[in-house]
Tab-separated table of C-alpha atoms in Angstrom:
chain	number	residue	atom	x	y	z
A	1	MET	CA	14.929	-20.032	-1.684
A	2	THR	CA	16.884	-17.803	-4.078
A	3	ALA	CA	20.640	-18.421	-3.763
A	4	ASN	CA	23.516	-15.923	-3.958
A	5	ILE	CA	21.525	-13.043	-2.453
A	6	GLN	CA	23.825	-10.845	-0.409
A	7	ARG	CA	21.167	-9.018	1.604
A	8	ARG	CA	17.459	-9.603	2.227
A	9	PRO	CA	14.910	-7.350	3.898
A	10	ARG	CA	13.900	-8.851	7.234
A	11	TYR	CA	10.662	-10.812	7.174
A	12	ALA	CA	8.823	-13.252	9.427
A	13	ILE	CA	6.220	-15.762	8.250
A	14	MET	CA	2.708	-16.576	9.482
A	15	ASN	CA	0.064	-18.718	7.747
A	16	GLY	CA	2.398	-18.940	4.766
A	17	ILE	CA	2.635	-15.149	4.381
A	18	LEU	CA	5.906	-13.260	4.619
A	19	TYR	CA	5.425	-10.041	6.572
A	20	PRO	CA	7.853	-7.444	7.979
A	21	GLU	CA	9.717	-8.889	10.953
A	22	MET	CA	9.407	-5.503	12.669
A	23	PHE	CA	5.631	-6.032	13.010
A	24	SER	CA	4.265	-7.300	16.300
A	25	LEU	CA	3.357	-10.979	15.891
A	26	LYS	CA	0.285	-10.347	18.060
A	27	CYS	CA	-0.929	-7.440	15.909
A	28	PHE	CA	-0.398	-9.268	12.614
A	29	LYS	CA	-2.283	-12.287	13.969
A	30	GLU	CA	-5.146	-10.014	15.053
A	31	ALA	CA	-5.381	-8.584	11.514
A	32	LEU	CA	-5.470	-12.085	10.018
A	33	GLU	CA	-8.155	-13.250	12.445
A	34	TYR	CA	-10.350	-10.129	12.469
A	35	LYS	CA	-14.031	-10.739	11.719
A	36	PRO	CA	-15.323	-7.795	9.663
A	37	GLN	CA	-18.338	-5.825	10.845
A	38	PRO	CA	-21.102	-4.656	8.496
A	39	GLY	CA	-19.956	-1.417	6.881
A	40	ASP	CA	-16.222	-2.076	7.297
A	41	VAL	CA	-14.114	-0.844	4.382
A	42	PHE	CA	-10.701	-2.304	3.509
A	43	ILE	CA	-8.068	-0.854	1.196
A	44	ASP	CA	-5.966	-3.752	-0.045
A	45	THR	CA	-2.951	-3.651	-2.331
A	46	TYR	CA	0.341	-5.385	-2.832
A	47	PRO	CA	2.968	-3.151	-1.130
A	48	LYS	CA	3.891	0.047	-2.994
A	49	CYS	CA	0.975	-0.017	-5.419
A	50	GLY	CA	-0.653	3.253	-4.356
A	51	THR	CA	-1.883	2.282	-0.898
A	52	THR	CA	-1.109	5.549	0.900
A	53	TRP	CA	-2.555	7.496	-2.010
A	54	MET	CA	-5.828	5.570	-1.899
A	55	GLN	CA	-5.925	5.903	1.900
A	56	ASN	CA	-5.918	9.677	1.455
A	57	VAL	CA	-8.571	9.611	-1.268
A	58	ALA	CA	-10.940	7.409	0.747
A	59	LEU	CA	-10.275	9.374	3.940
A	60	TYR	CA	-11.250	12.670	2.317
A	61	VAL	CA	-14.307	11.169	0.626
A	62	PHE	CA	-15.457	9.995	4.063
A	63	ARG	CA	-14.602	13.406	5.533
A	64	LYS	CA	-16.496	15.105	2.689
A	65	GLY	CA	-13.482	17.225	1.850
A	66	LYS	CA	-12.784	18.444	5.395
A	67	GLU	CA	-9.048	18.649	6.070
A	68	LEU	CA	-7.494	16.803	9.003
A	69	GLU	CA	-6.677	19.375	11.670
A	70	ASP	CA	-3.587	17.399	12.735
A	71	PRO	CA	-1.672	15.377	10.079
A	72	THR	CA	-0.646	12.820	12.717
A	73	GLU	CA	-4.295	11.790	12.994
A	74	PHE	CA	-3.887	10.100	9.605
A	75	PHE	CA	-2.596	6.945	11.331
A	76	ARG	CA	-5.740	6.677	13.430
A	77	ALA	CA	-8.111	7.700	10.632
A	78	ALA	CA	-6.647	5.252	8.093
A	79	PRO	CA	-4.951	2.537	10.181
A	80	PHE	CA	-2.608	-0.122	8.797
A	81	ILE	CA	-4.132	-3.114	10.566
A	82	ASP	CA	-1.306	-5.555	9.692
A	83	MET	CA	0.930	-3.422	11.891
A	84	LEU	CA	-1.595	-2.140	14.466
A	85	GLY	CA	-3.975	-5.065	14.934
A	86	MET	CA	-7.143	-4.612	16.993
A	87	GLU	CA	-5.900	-1.391	18.584
A	88	GLY	CA	-5.877	0.264	15.158
A	89	ILE	CA	-9.226	-1.260	14.209
A	90	ASN	CA	-10.977	-0.210	17.415
A	91	SER	CA	-9.604	3.336	17.511
A	92	MET	CA	-10.495	4.290	13.913
A	93	PRO	CA	-13.216	6.953	13.663
A	94	ARG	CA	-16.048	5.643	11.519
A	95	PRO	CA	-16.810	5.816	8.706
A	96	GLY	CA	-13.254	5.000	7.677
A	97	ALA	CA	-11.121	2.476	5.815
A	98	PHE	CA	-8.505	0.015	7.063
A	99	LYS	CA	-5.300	-0.563	5.122
A	100	THR	CA	-3.947	-4.083	4.604
A	101	HIS	CA	-1.641	-5.893	2.178
A	102	LEU	CA	-3.068	-9.363	2.845
A	103	PRO	CA	-3.855	-11.435	-0.254
A	104	TYR	CA	-7.538	-12.009	-0.955
A	105	SER	CA	-7.346	-15.627	0.233
A	106	HIS	CA	-6.164	-14.502	3.700
A	107	LEU	CA	-8.197	-11.320	3.976
A	108	PRO	CA	-10.798	-10.743	6.698
A	109	TYR	CA	-13.793	-11.237	4.423
A	110	SER	CA	-17.485	-10.538	4.761
A	111	PRO	CA	-20.098	-9.888	2.049
A	112	GLU	CA	-21.283	-7.015	4.268
A	113	ALA	CA	-17.888	-5.279	4.123
A	114	LYS	CA	-16.457	-3.311	1.187
A	115	TYR	CA	-13.053	-3.732	-0.420
A	116	ILE	CA	-10.950	-1.291	-2.439
A	117	PHE	CA	-8.192	-2.885	-4.514
A	118	VAL	CA	-5.451	-0.965	-6.351
A	119	ALA	CA	-3.132	-2.537	-8.945
A	120	ARG	CA	0.132	-1.122	-10.311
A	121	ASN	CA	2.588	-1.970	-13.061
A	122	PRO	CA	4.851	-4.667	-11.538
A	123	LYS	CA	8.011	-2.934	-12.755
A	124	ASP	CA	7.234	0.352	-11.008
A	125	CYS	CA	6.023	-1.582	-7.960
A	126	CYS	CA	9.365	-3.420	-7.757
A	127	VAL	CA	11.383	-0.190	-7.889
A	128	SER	CA	9.203	1.598	-5.339
A	129	PHE	CA	9.330	-1.424	-3.008
A	130	PHE	CA	13.128	-1.487	-3.273
A	131	HIS	CA	13.459	2.153	-2.193
A	132	HIS	CA	10.960	1.644	0.620
A	133	ALA	CA	12.875	-1.376	1.951
A	134	ARG	CA	16.181	0.508	1.767
A	135	ASN	CA	14.874	3.633	3.472
A	136	HIS	CA	12.918	2.002	6.302
A	137	PRO	CA	15.400	1.004	9.032
A	138	GLY	CA	13.105	-1.780	10.261
A	139	PHE	CA	13.894	-3.851	7.168
A	140	GLY	CA	17.619	-3.831	7.945
A	141	TYR	CA	18.207	-3.317	4.231
A	142	TRP	CA	19.864	0.093	4.065
A	143	ASP	CA	22.841	-1.323	2.145
A	144	GLY	CA	20.747	-3.564	-0.126
A	145	GLU	CA	21.313	-3.571	-3.882
A	146	PHE	CA	18.635	-3.365	-6.562
A	147	ASP	CA	19.915	-6.429	-8.436
A	148	ASP	CA	19.403	-8.583	-5.330
A	149	PHE	CA	16.003	-7.053	-4.656
A	150	PHE	CA	14.936	-7.726	-8.240
A	151	GLU	CA	15.770	-11.417	-7.796
A	152	LEU	CA	13.687	-11.529	-4.605
A	153	PHE	CA	10.785	-9.822	-6.415
A	154	MET	CA	10.996	-12.331	-9.264
A	155	ALA	CA	11.066	-15.248	-6.799
A	156	GLY	CA	8.180	-13.897	-4.709
A	157	GLU	CA	10.402	-13.795	-1.614
A	158	LEU	CA	9.333	-10.362	-0.366
A	159	GLY	CA	6.646	-9.135	1.993
A	160	TYR	CA	3.212	-10.569	1.152
A	161	ASN	CA	4.860	-13.058	-1.187
A	162	ASP	CA	4.636	-12.952	-4.970
A	163	TYR	CA	3.266	-9.829	-6.663
A	164	PHE	CA	1.653	-11.858	-9.457
A	165	ASP	CA	0.022	-14.362	-7.113
A	166	HIS	CA	-1.359	-11.470	-5.048
A	167	LEU	CA	-2.868	-9.879	-8.162
A	168	LEU	CA	-4.241	-13.202	-9.449
A	169	ASP	CA	-5.796	-13.851	-6.046
A	170	TRP	CA	-7.754	-10.601	-6.354
A	171	TYR	CA	-8.437	-10.613	-10.083
A	172	PRO	CA	-11.521	-12.917	-10.170
A	173	HIS	CA	-13.249	-10.694	-7.591
A	174	ARG	CA	-12.623	-7.329	-9.258
A	175	ASN	CA	-16.240	-6.981	-10.423
A	176	ASN	CA	-17.897	-8.218	-7.224
A	177	PRO	CA	-20.554	-5.765	-5.981
A	178	ASN	CA	-18.622	-5.136	-2.748
A	179	VAL	CA	-15.285	-4.563	-4.529
A	180	PHE	CA	-13.978	-1.348	-6.073
A	181	TYR	CA	-10.864	-1.815	-8.120
A	182	THR	CA	-8.697	0.709	-9.892
A	183	ARG	CA	-5.103	1.094	-11.002
A	184	PHE	CA	-2.361	3.425	-9.856
A	185	GLU	CA	-2.118	4.573	-13.468
A	186	ASP	CA	-5.855	5.442	-13.579
A	187	MET	CA	-5.365	7.594	-10.486
A	188	LYS	CA	-2.506	9.433	-12.201
A	189	LYS	CA	-4.435	9.875	-15.414
A	190	ASP	CA	-7.864	10.955	-14.146
A	191	MET	CA	-8.208	11.275	-10.394
A	192	THR	CA	-11.530	13.121	-10.696
A	193	SER	CA	-13.116	10.095	-12.337
A	194	VAL	CA	-11.674	7.759	-9.666
A	195	VAL	CA	-12.985	9.974	-6.846
A	196	LEU	CA	-16.489	10.121	-8.346
A	197	LYS	CA	-16.651	6.344	-8.866
A	198	LEU	CA	-15.259	5.661	-5.391
A	199	SER	CA	-17.758	8.063	-3.800
A	200	LYS	CA	-20.616	6.224	-5.490
A	201	PHE	CA	-19.193	2.890	-4.282
A	202	LEU	CA	-18.863	4.094	-0.685
A	203	GLY	CA	-22.392	5.471	-0.476
A	204	GLN	CA	-24.977	7.794	-2.006
A	205	GLU	CA	-24.434	10.427	0.696
A	206	TYR	CA	-20.891	11.043	-0.591
A	207	THR	CA	-22.066	11.428	-4.158
A	208	ASP	CA	-24.834	13.779	-3.017
A	209	VAL	CA	-22.501	16.102	-1.111
A	210	ILE	CA	-20.097	16.303	-4.073
A	211	GLU	CA	-22.947	17.118	-6.458
A	212	LYS	CA	-24.320	19.805	-4.141
A	213	ASP	CA	-21.007	21.531	-3.409
A	214	ASN	CA	-18.213	21.635	-5.969
A	215	SER	CA	-15.678	22.655	-3.316
A	216	VAL	CA	-15.990	19.193	-1.728
A	217	LEU	CA	-14.601	17.504	-4.844
A	218	ASN	CA	-11.900	20.166	-5.189
A	219	ASN	CA	-10.848	19.620	-1.561
A	220	ILE	CA	-10.717	15.837	-1.952
A	221	LEU	CA	-8.510	16.271	-5.023
A	222	GLN	CA	-6.305	18.836	-3.272
A	223	TYR	CA	-5.801	16.821	-0.088
A	224	SER	CA	-5.006	13.626	-1.973
A	225	ALA	CA	-2.635	15.335	-4.435
A	226	PHE	CA	0.918	14.034	-4.453
A	227	ASP	CA	2.674	17.197	-3.239
A	228	TYR	CA	0.160	17.742	-0.433
A	229	MET	CA	0.483	14.148	0.796
A	230	LYS	CA	4.262	14.267	0.629
A	231	LYS	CA	4.367	17.491	2.644
A	232	LYS	CA	1.929	16.271	5.307
A	233	LEU	CA	3.558	12.856	5.761
A	234	SER	CA	6.945	14.567	5.992
A	235	GLU	CA	5.546	16.743	8.802
A	236	VAL	CA	4.370	13.584	10.593
A	237	HIS	CA	7.806	12.001	10.179
A	238	ASP	CA	9.523	15.112	11.598
A	239	ALA	CA	7.084	15.237	14.522
A	240	GLN	CA	7.736	11.580	15.340
A	241	LYS	CA	11.469	12.263	15.568
A	242	GLY	CA	10.991	15.252	17.857
A	243	THR	CA	9.020	15.980	20.992
A	244	SER	CA	6.023	17.543	19.264
A	245	PHE	CA	4.336	14.294	18.156
A	246	SER	CA	0.739	14.432	19.321
A	247	GLY	CA	-0.572	11.526	17.271
A	248	PRO	CA	-1.794	8.177	18.514
A	249	VAL	CA	0.756	5.993	20.290
A	250	PHE	CA	-0.049	2.454	19.202
A	251	GLU	CA	1.491	-0.677	20.656
A	252	GLY	CA	2.134	-2.022	17.145
A	253	ARG	CA	3.844	1.183	16.055
A	254	ASN	CA	6.078	1.239	19.138
A	255	HIS	CA	7.015	-2.364	18.429
A	256	CYS	CA	8.252	-1.344	14.947
A	257	ILE	CA	10.222	1.618	16.321
A	258	LYS	CA	11.941	-0.514	18.971
A	259	PHE	CA	12.710	-3.281	16.487
A	260	ALA	CA	14.245	-0.816	14.022
A	261	ALA	CA	16.376	0.747	16.788
A	262	SER	CA	17.618	-2.723	17.825
A	263	LEU	CA	19.157	-3.145	14.353
A	264	ASN	CA	21.447	-0.123	14.971
A	265	PRO	CA	20.827	1.536	11.614
A	266	PRO	CA	23.322	4.171	10.411
A	267	ASP	CA	22.533	7.778	11.335
A	268	GLU	CA	22.629	9.030	7.761
A	269	LEU	CA	19.722	6.975	6.396
A	270	PRO	CA	17.609	8.904	3.871
A	271	GLU	CA	14.281	10.166	5.174
A	272	LEU	CA	11.597	7.498	5.060
A	273	GLN	CA	9.098	8.405	2.359
A	274	PHE	CA	5.839	6.519	2.014
A	275	VAL	CA	5.210	8.883	-0.870
A	276	ARG	CA	8.443	9.042	-2.870
A	277	LYS	CA	8.099	9.951	-6.566
A	278	GLY	CA	4.606	8.811	-7.471
A	279	ILE	CA	5.448	8.579	-11.153
A	280	ILE	CA	4.861	6.067	-13.928
A	281	GLY	CA	7.867	4.525	-15.684
A	282	ASP	CA	10.578	4.965	-13.034
A	283	TRP	CA	11.512	1.319	-13.666
A	284	ARG	CA	13.378	2.449	-16.792
A	285	ASN	CA	15.947	4.114	-14.526
A	286	HIS	CA	16.656	0.834	-12.720
A	287	PHE	CA	16.002	-2.211	-14.916
A	288	SER	CA	18.704	-3.691	-17.147
A	289	PRO	CA	17.563	-5.026	-20.550
A	290	ASP	CA	17.922	-8.584	-19.200
A	291	GLN	CA	15.833	-7.811	-16.100
A	292	ASN	CA	13.151	-6.226	-18.253
A	293	GLU	CA	13.049	-9.254	-20.535
A	294	ARG	CA	12.828	-11.679	-17.596
A	295	LEU	CA	10.038	-9.788	-15.864
A	296	ASN	CA	8.130	-9.495	-19.154
A	297	LYS	CA	8.370	-13.274	-19.551
A	298	LYS	CA	7.042	-13.952	-16.055
A	299	PHE	CA	4.293	-11.368	-16.516
A	300	LEU	CA	3.091	-12.960	-19.775
A	301	GLU	CA	3.154	-16.448	-18.264
A	302	LYS	CA	1.374	-15.563	-15.003
A	303	MET	CA	-1.233	-13.204	-16.488
A	304	LYS	CA	-2.115	-15.329	-19.510
A	305	GLY	CA	-5.847	-15.202	-20.223
A	306	THR	CA	-6.490	-12.098	-18.093
A	307	GLU	CA	-7.280	-8.466	-18.888
A	308	VAL	CA	-4.113	-7.501	-17.001
A	309	LEU	CA	-2.207	-8.035	-20.260
A	310	GLN	CA	-4.137	-5.045	-21.643
A	311	TRP	CA	-3.561	-3.000	-18.487
A	312	TYR	CA	0.204	-3.227	-18.823
A	313	PRO	CA	1.326	-3.905	-22.374
A	314	VAL	CA	4.814	-5.408	-22.432
A	315	GLU	CA	7.561	-3.037	-23.536
């Protein structure tokens, strides 16, 4: 284990996987042991690689561009099964997609299910993960420093273990017929193309409705746009803090809330943002030249012989 680290985000371990300690052990175990049903769809990423963004895209493809009437329904419509377990799985309206961060080797797998995988530049992932860990009181990391977090990222001692191992676990399966893979950067560059390819992957009926009615595609793009998502998730966050929250009350979610409260976080924590900046290249505002050089070295070693070297040229 990495020495001389002042603060670590709080994690537990199960089946060799580090996962947020705030999660219910029961719920996480249920996610690990779930047996997929025909037609199940999973969105799987390493944390902070565009998961929430892809959840919105898939949700609005399934909804054929129809807006959620209540933003708090997002948690039921696109449940994070690692946190919610079987309650989240059973309460999701179908068709829909589950979110998980489990590596491919530990994923509930079935050839009759479909899997959406999103990759992201490891440097931007590291920075986004750092801010998420600092801003979420359940990690107990509100006074954590980036330099410490960087060392944990390099050592693979964060939630869902090593970024590179997670990506390598998925990489050989990227062209499987029941796998759709894309990159965060592709979504930034040409979301229309991603939506059209994803619609085709999810089923002909989604392609047909987009081709028949141009407003469907426009709505999907609008409701999965960064500013829209940020606004809606902020509304959900505000509702959760007040008395107006009408969304689903899950056992796994309550477990996280109680755990976070037990850590006595300071009152002045910044607002938790699952959608923070959504930009490419923010790592340049955080990495020192030495950190950049070290991550480049690990990247080249771990990704040797893969196309990933072309995805993210070293700079």
